[in-house]
């Protein structure tokens, strides 16, 4: 495994732990100041870390006493020194204050990362979900997968 792949895997771990802790500061450390985010929800795109931070802080504060456990499956990383692309299936599981699973949803996620200060940071994030042909509703769970 290359150093670049290890860095991306560390970023995935940081993402998971920051979401679980609802720690916007740690979460935003993953992103370049000029990041462009194509998020699945609500807004066409977020331009820059400041705009993305507002969305992230809103997400974390909307959770109240709940927390979110994030898992990544089918992770693919392509990269070289200073640059990487990652894609995966991400599952977000809402957890009650008592530790009970409440609901889950899945998205497709892709990152483009480049070195900034000797650390790979996300310069582009794209999340999506396919739409059903019959009803044009988002499909938030893969068939036959967790």
CSV table of C-alpha atoms in Angstrom, one decimal:
chain,number,residue,atom,x,y,z
A,1,UNK,CA,0.0,0.0,0.0
A,2,UNK,CA,1.4,3.4,-1.0
A,3,UNK,CA,1.8,6.3,1.3
A,4,UNK,CA,-0.9,8.2,-0.7
A,5,UNK,CA,-3.3,5.4,-0.1
A,6,UNK,CA,-2.5,5.4,3.6
A,7,UNK,CA,-3.2,9.1,3.8
A,8,UNK,CA,-6.6,8.7,2.1
A,9,UNK,CA,-7.5,5.9,4.5
A,10,UNK,CA,-6.5,8.1,7.4
A,11,UNK,CA,-8.7,10.9,6.0
A,12,UNK,CA,-11.6,8.4,5.9
A,13,UNK,CA,-11.0,7.5,9.5
A,14,UNK,CA,-10.9,11.2,10.5
A,15,UNK,CA,-14.1,11.8,8.6
A,16,UNK,CA,-15.8,9.0,10.5
A,17,UNK,CA,-14.6,10.1,13.9
A,18,UNK,CA,-15.3,13.8,13.4
A,19,UNK,CA,-18.9,13.0,12.3
A,20,UNK,CA,-19.4,10.7,15.3
A,21,UNK,CA,-18.1,13.4,17.6
A,22,UNK,CA,-19.9,16.2,15.7
A,23,UNK,CA,-16.6,18.0,15.6
A,24,UNK,CA,-16.8,20.5,12.8
A,25,UNK,CA,-13.2,21.8,13.4
A,26,UNK,CA,-11.7,18.3,12.9
A,27,UNK,CA,-14.1,17.6,10.0
A,28,UNK,CA,-13.1,20.8,8.2
A,29,UNK,CA,-9.4,20.1,8.6
A,30,UNK,CA,-9.9,17.5,5.8
A,31,UNK,CA,-10.9,20.2,3.3
A,32,UNK,CA,-8.9,22.6,1.2
A,33,UNK,CA,-9.9,26.3,1.7
A,34,UNK,CA,-11.0,26.4,-2.0
A,35,UNK,CA,-13.0,23.1,-1.9
A,36,UNK,CA,-16.0,22.7,-4.1
A,37,UNK,CA,-18.7,20.3,-2.8
A,38,UNK,CA,-21.5,18.9,-4.8
A,39,UNK,CA,-23.7,17.6,-2.0
A,40,UNK,CA,-26.6,15.3,-2.3
A,41,UNK,CA,-28.9,17.5,-0.2
A,42,UNK,CA,-30.5,20.9,-0.8
A,43,UNK,CA,-28.0,23.1,-2.5
A,44,UNK,CA,-26.4,22.6,-5.9
A,45,UNK,CA,-22.9,23.3,-4.7
A,46,UNK,CA,-20.8,24.8,-1.9
A,47,UNK,CA,-18.0,27.0,-3.1
A,48,UNK,CA,-15.1,27.2,-0.6
A,49,UNK,CA,-14.5,25.9,2.9
A,50,UNK,CA,-16.4,28.8,4.6
A,51,UNK,CA,-19.7,27.9,2.8
A,52,UNK,CA,-19.2,24.2,3.4
A,53,UNK,CA,-18.5,24.8,7.1
A,54,UNK,CA,-21.9,26.5,7.5
A,55,UNK,CA,-23.6,23.5,6.0
A,56,UNK,CA,-21.6,21.0,8.2
A,57,UNK,CA,-22.2,23.0,11.4
A,58,UNK,CA,-25.9,23.1,10.5
A,59,UNK,CA,-25.9,19.3,10.0
A,60,UNK,CA,-24.2,18.6,13.3
A,61,UNK,CA,-26.4,21.0,15.3
A,62,UNK,CA,-29.5,19.5,13.7
A,63,UNK,CA,-28.7,16.1,15.2
A,64,UNK,CA,-29.5,17.2,18.7
A,65,UNK,CA,-28.8,14.2,21.1
A,66,UNK,CA,-28.4,11.8,18.1
A,67,UNK,CA,-25.1,11.0,16.6
A,68,UNK,CA,-24.1,9.5,13.3
A,69,UNK,CA,-21.9,6.5,12.6
A,70,UNK,CA,-20.3,6.6,9.2
A,71,UNK,CA,-19.0,3.5,7.4
A,72,UNK,CA,-17.3,3.3,4.0
A,73,UNK,CA,-17.6,0.3,1.6
A,74,UNK,CA,-16.1,-0.6,-1.8
A,75,UNK,CA,-13.4,2.1,-1.3
A,76,UNK,CA,-11.3,2.7,-4.4
A,77,UNK,CA,-8.2,4.9,-4.3
A,78,UNK,CA,-6.1,6.0,-7.2
A,79,UNK,CA,-3.2,8.3,-6.5
A,80,UNK,CA,0.4,9.3,-6.6
A,81,UNK,CA,2.6,11.6,-4.6
A,82,UNK,CA,0.5,14.7,-3.8
A,83,UNK,CA,-2.7,13.7,-5.5
A,84,UNK,CA,-5.5,11.1,-5.1
A,85,UNK,CA,-9.0,10.2,-6.1
A,86,UNK,CA,-11.2,8.2,-3.8
A,87,UNK,CA,-14.7,6.8,-4.4
A,88,UNK,CA,-16.9,4.7,-2.1
A,89,UNK,CA,-20.3,3.9,-0.9
A,90,UNK,CA,-20.9,5.7,2.4
A,91,UNK,CA,-23.5,4.7,5.0
A,92,UNK,CA,-24.8,7.2,7.6
A,93,UNK,CA,-26.5,5.5,10.5
A,94,UNK,CA,-28.3,7.7,13.0
A,95,UNK,CA,-27.8,6.6,16.6
A,96,UNK,CA,-29.9,7.6,19.6
A,97,UNK,CA,-28.3,9.0,22.8
A,98,UNK,CA,-28.9,5.5,24.2
A,99,UNK,CA,-26.8,3.9,21.4
A,100,UNK,CA,-29.7,2.4,19.4
A,101,UNK,CA,-29.7,2.5,15.6
A,102,UNK,CA,-32.5,4.7,14.4
A,103,UNK,CA,-32.2,4.9,10.6
A,104,UNK,CA,-29.6,4.6,7.8
A,105,UNK,CA,-29.0,5.9,4.4
A,106,UNK,CA,-26.4,5.4,1.8
A,107,UNK,CA,-24.8,7.8,-0.8
A,108,UNK,CA,-22.1,7.4,-3.4
A,109,UNK,CA,-19.1,9.6,-2.5
A,110,UNK,CA,-16.1,10.7,-4.5
A,111,UNK,CA,-13.1,12.9,-3.4
A,112,UNK,CA,-10.4,14.6,-5.3
A,113,UNK,CA,-7.5,15.3,-2.9
A,114,UNK,CA,-4.2,17.2,-3.4
A,115,UNK,CA,-1.3,18.0,-1.1
A,116,UNK,CA,-1.6,21.3,0.9
A,117,UNK,CA,1.1,21.7,3.5
A,118,UNK,CA,2.3,18.1,3.1
A,119,UNK,CA,-1.2,16.9,3.9
A,120,UNK,CA,-3.8,15.6,1.4
A,121,UNK,CA,-6.9,17.7,1.5
A,122,UNK,CA,-10.2,17.4,-0.3
A,123,UNK,CA,-10.4,19.9,-3.1
A,124,UNK,CA,-13.6,18.4,-4.5
A,125,UNK,CA,-16.3,16.2,-2.9
A,126,UNK,CA,-19.2,14.8,-4.8
A,127,UNK,CA,-22.0,12.8,-3.2
A,128,UNK,CA,-25.0,11.4,-5.0
A,129,UNK,CA,-27.8,8.9,-5.0
A,130,UNK,CA,-29.4,7.3,-8.0
A,131,UNK,CA,-33.0,8.2,-8.8
A,132,UNK,CA,-35.7,5.7,-9.4
A,133,UNK,CA,-37.0,5.5,-13.0
A,134,UNK,CA,-40.7,5.4,-12.1
A,135,UNK,CA,-40.9,8.0,-9.4
A,136,UNK,CA,-37.6,10.1,-9.6
A,137,UNK,CA,-37.1,9.6,-5.8
A,138,UNK,CA,-33.6,9.2,-4.4
A,139,UNK,CA,-32.6,5.6,-3.7
A,140,UNK,CA,-30.8,5.7,-0.4
A,141,UNK,CA,-30.0,2.0,0.1
A,142,UNK,CA,-28.3,-0.3,-2.3
A,143,UNK,CA,-30.2,-3.4,-3.2
A,144,UNK,CA,-28.6,-6.6,-1.9
A,145,UNK,CA,-26.0,-4.6,0.2
A,146,UNK,CA,-25.9,-3.3,3.7
